[in-house]
Amino acid sequence: MNRLSAILPAGQVLVDVDASSKKRVFEHAGLLFENQHAIARAIVTDNLFARERLGSTGLGHGVAIPHGRIKGLKNPLAAVIRLSQPIPFDAPDDEPVNLLIFLLVPEAATQRHLEILSEIAELLSDRELRERLKTEPDAAEVHGLIERWQPLKSVA
């Protein structure tokens, strides 16, 4: 099991979500975390935007990893939202984004949070997998693709 799948329930993978802007998709994520984990949606969206003001979380190739620190959160949480239409996201390659992996971490984030982010970036750098995640019509299969993915083992 990889670090992302350990914190990503199947019910938090959504495909073909209709959101016309970064603001709308952040609100959608806020609503998802509020419904699934009783975290106020405003807290989620405010934290995501606070992080985004430091620089875009868009990686390029149509993907982004919006993330934020949440006061009172005990463990990291993740969600995957794939949009029906790509949106502008200020990514380094200026490509619009349609696949977003959201990560919420405790306010006193640790090395573990950086490891999760690093692993998500590694997963998204796999071109073939990234394209399947961006096109697979079934949310359960998107979750399965993430669940079955294995990070490269470090040669330590």
XYZ file of N, CA and C in Angstrom:
468
model
N 0.849 -1.190 0.000
C 0.000 0.000 0.000
C 0.891 1.249 0.000
N 0.469 2.243 -0.781
C 1.213 3.501 -0.789
C 0.585 4.494 0.192
N 1.293 5.564 0.473
C 0.833 6.526 1.485
C -0.481 7.204 1.106
N -0.669 7.472 -0.182
C -1.908 8.130 -0.613
C -3.107 7.205 -0.425
N -3.007 5.971 -0.876
C -4.171 5.083 -0.779
C -4.555 4.816 0.674
N -3.587 4.926 1.585
C -3.873 4.714 3.010
C -4.794 5.802 3.581
N -4.851 6.971 2.933
C -5.667 8.084 3.454
C -6.759 8.510 2.471
N -6.981 7.672 1.439
C -7.948 8.012 0.388
C -9.048 6.958 0.302
N -10.183 7.183 0.993
C -11.300 6.242 0.858
C -11.893 6.330 -0.561
N -12.442 5.229 -1.038
C -13.021 5.196 -2.388
C -14.098 6.264 -2.575
N -14.825 6.580 -1.518
C -15.885 7.588 -1.603
C -15.376 9.010 -1.784
N -14.078 9.192 -1.709
C -13.508 10.523 -1.887
C -12.768 10.642 -3.222
N -13.171 9.808 -4.167
C -12.683 9.918 -5.536
C -13.896 10.251 -6.405
N -13.880 11.432 -6.998
C -14.997 11.892 -7.811
C -14.515 12.156 -9.236
N -15.288 11.719 -10.224
C -14.944 11.989 -11.624
C -16.069 12.793 -12.275
N -15.698 13.525 -13.321
C -16.644 14.342 -14.088
C -17.378 15.372 -13.236
N -16.631 16.020 -12.353
C -17.184 17.083 -11.522
C -17.241 18.360 -12.354
N -18.345 19.075 -12.243
C -18.520 20.307 -12.989
C -18.093 21.484 -12.110
N -16.943 22.059 -12.397
C -16.458 23.241 -11.671
C -15.737 24.121 -12.690
N -16.099 25.394 -12.715
C -15.608 26.275 -13.777
C -14.375 27.086 -13.389
N -13.928 26.965 -12.133
C -12.785 27.762 -11.678
C -12.117 27.084 -10.487
N -10.938 27.594 -10.141
C -10.219 27.102 -8.965
C -11.095 27.292 -7.719
N -11.752 28.453 -7.618
C -12.623 28.729 -6.472
C -13.721 27.654 -6.356
N -14.360 27.335 -7.481
C -15.458 26.356 -7.453
C -14.974 24.950 -7.084
N -13.818 24.530 -7.614
C -13.345 23.183 -7.289
C -12.882 23.125 -5.832
N -12.324 24.210 -5.291
C -11.949 24.239 -3.876
C -13.202 24.166 -3.007
N -14.268 24.856 -3.420
C -15.530 24.785 -2.675
C -16.084 23.359 -2.713
N -15.966 22.711 -3.858
C -16.436 21.324 -3.985
C -15.660 20.406 -3.035
N -14.338 20.605 -2.987
C -13.511 19.815 -2.068
C -13.902 20.105 -0.617
N -14.145 21.378 -0.309
C -14.561 21.756 1.040
C -15.845 21.055 1.445
N -16.802 21.001 0.533
C -18.071 20.329 0.791
C -17.863 18.825 1.002
N -16.984 18.224 0.192
C -16.682 16.793 0.320
C -16.089 16.490 1.703
N -15.087 17.278 2.120
C -14.475 17.043 3.437
C -15.451 17.362 4.570
N -16.328 18.326 4.366
C -17.330 18.634 5.393
C -18.294 17.453 5.544
N -18.774 16.922 4.436
C -19.732 15.809 4.484
C -19.108 14.514 4.991
N -17.863 14.246 4.629
C -17.217 12.984 4.996
C -16.516 13.026 6.359
N -16.034 14.211 6.759
C -15.195 14.288 7.960
C -15.592 15.396 8.939
N -16.708 16.058 8.683
C -17.221 17.118 9.566
C -16.210 18.249 9.794
N -15.454 18.576 8.736
C -14.562 19.737 8.783
C -15.293 20.844 8.032
N -15.477 21.993 8.680
C -16.224 23.079 8.038
C -15.626 23.417 6.680
N -16.500 23.485 5.677
C -16.012 23.726 4.307
C -15.239 25.025 4.174
N -15.626 26.049 4.935
C -14.919 27.338 4.863
C -13.478 27.195 5.345
N -13.262 26.364 6.359
C -11.901 26.131 6.858
C -11.064 25.456 5.772
N -11.647 24.481 5.101
C -10.929 23.777 4.029
C -10.587 24.755 2.906
N -11.581 25.468 2.393
C -11.327 26.362 1.259
C -10.373 27.487 1.639
N -10.518 28.051 2.833
C -9.605 29.126 3.267
C -8.166 28.634 3.326
N -7.967 27.427 3.847
C -6.613 26.875 3.941
C -6.029 26.537 2.574
N -6.859 26.016 1.691
C -6.384 25.712 0.333
C -5.967 26.994 -0.385
N -6.775 28.055 -0.246
C -6.431 29.322 -0.889
C -5.212 29.976 -0.247
N -5.076 29.838 1.079
C -3.894 30.404 1.753
C -2.627 29.769 1.187
N -2.639 28.467 0.985
C -1.476 27.781 0.412
C -1.274 28.186 -1.052
N -2.364 28.322 -1.767
C -2.291 28.658 -3.193
C -1.708 30.060 -3.412
N -1.942 30.962 -2.454
C -1.376 32.323 -2.551
C 0.149 32.309 -2.492
N 0.731 31.268 -1.906
C 2.196 31.143 -1.848
C 2.774 30.716 -3.193
N 1.933 30.197 -4.063
C 2.355 29.702 -5.370
C 1.420 28.597 -5.798
N 1.222 28.479 -7.085
C 0.288 27.481 -7.601
C 0.722 26.064 -7.217
N -0.259 25.242 -6.870
C 0.005 23.831 -6.597
C -0.166 22.993 -7.870
N -0.339 23.669 -8.994
C -0.381 22.980 -10.282
C 1.011 22.469 -10.620
N 1.101 21.216 -11.040
C 2.399 20.607 -11.348
C 2.744 20.684 -12.829
N 1.733 20.873 -13.664
C 1.903 20.743 -15.097
C 1.220 19.470 -15.555
N 1.121 19.284 -16.869
C 0.486 18.099 -17.459
C -0.973 17.943 -17.028
N -1.635 19.051 -16.645
C -3.051 18.991 -16.308
C -3.374 18.487 -14.924
N -2.373 18.462 -14.012
C -2.615 17.962 -12.653
C -2.186 18.989 -11.596
N -2.794 18.890 -10.424
C -2.465 19.773 -9.306
C -2.626 19.009 -7.999
N -1.891 19.466 -6.981
C -1.994 18.877 -5.632
C -2.298 20.000 -4.627
N -3.533 20.509 -4.627
C -3.867 21.530 -3.621
C -3.793 20.902 -2.228
N -3.192 21.623 -1.295
C -3.062 21.074 0.051
C -3.104 22.197 1.084
N -3.449 21.827 2.312
C -3.526 22.811 3.376
C -3.397 22.164 4.739
N -3.027 23.016 5.703
C -2.911 22.577 7.100
C -4.196 22.946 7.830
N -4.745 21.980 8.560
C -6.027 22.171 9.233
C -5.845 22.024 10.745
N -6.147 23.100 11.470
C -6.054 23.081 12.929
C -7.037 22.050 13.490
N -6.557 21.206 14.406
C -7.417 20.213 15.047
C -7.487 18.881 14.309
N -6.977 18.838 13.089
C -6.973 17.575 12.335
C -5.944 16.632 12.957
N -6.325 15.363 13.109
C -5.435 14.392 13.748
C -4.555 13.647 12.746
N -5.115 13.330 11.573
C -4.398 12.553 10.556
C -4.622 13.162 9.182
N -3.695 12.951 8.262
C -3.874 13.457 6.903
C -5.108 12.852 6.234
N -5.711 13.629 5.346
C -6.865 13.188 4.565
C -6.627 13.557 3.108
N -7.153 12.753 2.195
C -6.994 13.048 0.773
C -8.319 12.875 0.046
N -8.389 13.520 -1.114
C -9.525 13.369 -2.030
C -8.994 13.581 -3.439
N -9.640 12.940 -4.394
C -9.302 13.121 -5.801
C -10.549 13.643 -6.500
N -10.376 14.747 -7.214
C -11.475 15.308 -8.000
C -10.983 15.475 -9.434
N -11.716 14.836 -10.348
C -11.417 15.034 -11.764
C -12.559 15.826 -12.380
N -12.195 16.880 -13.077
C -13.185 17.785 -13.641
C -13.636 17.348 -15.033
N -14.873 17.684 -15.355
C -15.385 17.372 -16.691
C -14.714 18.272 -17.734
N -14.340 19.494 -17.334
C -13.641 20.423 -18.225
C -12.435 21.000 -17.479
N -11.258 21.055 -18.121
C -10.077 21.625 -17.459
C -10.276 23.107 -17.135
N -9.610 23.552 -16.065
C -9.710 24.959 -15.634
C -8.309 25.582 -15.573
N -8.210 26.904 -15.747
C -6.915 27.579 -15.583
C -6.423 27.392 -14.149
N -5.102 27.190 -13.993
C -4.597 26.906 -12.645
C -3.219 27.508 -12.373
N -2.704 28.315 -13.283
C -1.371 28.915 -13.110
C -0.284 27.857 -12.939
N -0.430 26.743 -13.648
C 0.588 25.685 -13.591
C 1.841 26.157 -14.327
N 2.998 25.573 -14.014
C 4.253 26.004 -14.645
C 4.241 25.913 -16.170
N 3.484 24.945 -16.719
C 3.433 24.807 -18.178
C 2.220 25.527 -18.786
N 1.488 26.273 -17.951
C 0.286 27.019 -18.366
C -0.845 26.143 -18.892
N -0.720 24.822 -18.766
C -1.817 23.932 -19.171
C -2.942 24.007 -18.141
N -4.197 23.993 -18.589
C -5.299 23.927 -17.621
C -5.301 22.569 -16.916
N -5.922 22.529 -15.747
C -5.908 21.345 -14.879
C -7.277 20.672 -14.866
N -7.270 19.337 -14.933
C -8.542 18.622 -14.743
C -8.445 17.498 -13.712
N -7.239 17.213 -13.207
C -7.076 16.183 -12.175
C -6.427 16.812 -10.950
N -7.150 16.782 -9.826
C -6.650 17.392 -8.599
C -6.646 16.355 -7.484
N -5.515 16.261 -6.790
C -5.422 15.400 -5.616
C -5.269 16.331 -4.424
N -6.294 16.370 -3.596
C -6.311 17.253 -2.428
C -5.707 16.534 -1.231
N -4.917 17.262 -0.458
C -4.309 16.713 0.750
C -4.510 17.707 1.888
N -5.135 17.241 2.957
C -5.260 18.033 4.182
C -4.406 17.365 5.244
N -3.627 18.184 5.955
C -2.734 17.641 6.989
C -2.941 18.414 8.292
N -2.553 17.804 9.426
C -2.644 18.509 10.702
C -1.823 19.807 10.666
N -2.237 20.767 11.485
C -1.560 22.074 11.508
C -0.062 21.931 11.765
N 0.301 21.079 12.706
C 1.723 20.840 12.986
C 2.198 19.726 12.070
N 2.278 20.040 10.789
C 2.639 19.028 9.799
C 4.056 18.528 10.037
N 4.247 17.277 9.720
C 5.512 16.611 10.006
C 6.181 16.145 8.721
N 7.254 15.411 8.874
C 7.942 14.797 7.736
C 6.982 13.901 6.959
N 6.048 13.271 7.664
C 5.093 12.368 7.016
C 4.296 13.095 5.931
N 3.916 14.328 6.214
C 3.140 15.117 5.248
C 3.965 15.394 3.996
N 5.250 15.680 4.172
C 6.131 15.904 3.021
C 6.327 14.613 2.225
N 6.392 13.487 2.933
C 6.531 12.196 2.262
C 5.292 11.869 1.424
N 4.112 12.193 1.952
C 2.872 11.952 1.202
C 2.860 12.820 -0.058
N 3.189 14.111 0.094
C 3.236 15.010 -1.066
C 4.223 14.509 -2.105
N 5.385 14.086 -1.649
C 6.417 13.586 -2.546
C 5.928 12.344 -3.299
N 5.241 11.474 -2.589
C 4.739 10.250 -3.211
C 3.638 10.562 -4.230
N 2.774 11.543 -3.919
C 1.741 11.945 -4.877
C 2.404 12.505 -6.142
N 3.434 13.322 -5.958
C 4.154 13.874 -7.111
C 4.787 12.755 -7.937
N 5.330 11.740 -7.260
C 5.922 10.608 -7.962
C 4.860 9.856 -8.761
N 3.719 9.611 -8.155
C 2.617 8.934 -8.826
C 2.214 9.715 -10.080
N 2.093 11.025 -9.951
C 1.647 11.853 -11.069
C 2.727 12.038 -12.137
N 3.973 11.715 -11.821
C 5.036 11.830 -12.820
C 5.079 10.610 -13.741
N 4.317 9.570 -13.402
C 4.193 8.384 -14.254
C 3.195 8.728 -15.370
N 3.726 9.026 -16.564
C 2.895 9.548 -17.648
C 1.724 8.632 -17.982
N 1.974 7.353 -18.103
C 0.914 6.407 -18.466
C -0.177 6.372 -17.396
N 0.220 6.295 -16.141
C -0.756 6.269 -15.051
C -1.519 7.595 -14.989
N -0.791 8.708 -15.114
C -1.431 10.025 -15.069
C -2.525 10.125 -16.140
N -2.236 9.665 -17.355
C -3.230 9.729 -18.434
C -4.425 8.829 -18.135
N -4.183 7.666 -17.554
C -5.308 6.783 -17.186
C -6.167 7.431 -16.100
N -5.519 8.077 -15.114
C -6.269 8.761 -14.047
C -7.110 9.903 -14.617
N -6.618 10.510 -15.686
C -7.322 11.652 -16.285
C -8.438 11.229 -17.237
N -8.482 9.941 -17.607
C -9.474 9.525 -18.606
C -10.388 8.379 -18.155
N -10.005 7.623 -17.145
C -10.810 6.473 -16.673
C -12.194 6.979 -16.244
N -13.273 6.446 -16.880
C -14.618 6.955 -16.566
C -15.173 6.527 -15.206
N -14.645 5.463 -14.617
C -15.212 4.922 -13.381
C -14.403 5.353 -12.156
N -15.048 6.024 -11.215
C -14.364 6.513 -10.009
C -13.747 5.371 -9.211
N -14.427 4.240 -9.126
C -13.894 3.093 -8.375
C -12.601 2.592 -9.020
N -12.537 2.622 -10.343
C -11.321 2.178 -11.028
C -10.196 3.205 -10.858
N -10.533 4.490 -10.831
C -9.517 5.522 -10.542
C -8.915 5.249 -9.170
N -9.775 4.962 -8.188
C -9.306 4.629 -6.843
C -8.428 3.382 -6.885
N -8.855 2.376 -7.642
C -8.083 1.140 -7.764
C -6.708 1.364 -8.388
N -6.634 2.226 -9.394
C -5.345 2.547 -10.021
C -4.387 3.143 -8.990
N -4.918 4.043 -8.156
C -4.094 4.667 -7.114
C -3.700 3.627 -6.070
N -4.659 2.798 -5.678
C -4.420 1.786 -4.647
C -3.346 0.773 -5.076
N -3.344 0.399 -6.350
C -2.397 -0.606 -6.842
C -1.018 -0.041 -7.165
N -0.905 1.268 -7.291
C 0.370 1.882 -7.653
C 1.382 1.712 -6.513
N 2.613 1.415 -6.884
C 3.693 1.271 -5.892
C 4.802 2.280 -6.192
N 5.232 3.033 -5.177
C 6.337 3.963 -5.398
C 7.646 3.205 -5.626
N 8.583 3.855 -6.272
C 9.908 3.257 -6.442
C 10.539 3.102 -5.069
N 11.198 2.018 -4.858
C 11.862 1.792 -3.571
C 13.191 2.552 -3.555
N 13.438 3.258 -2.473
C 14.718 3.966 -2.389
C 15.849 2.952 -2.209
N 17.010 3.295 -2.706
C 18.166 2.389 -2.657
C 19.017 2.777 -1.446
N 18.414 2.756 -0.285
C 19.109 3.200 0.926
C 19.783 2.032 1.625
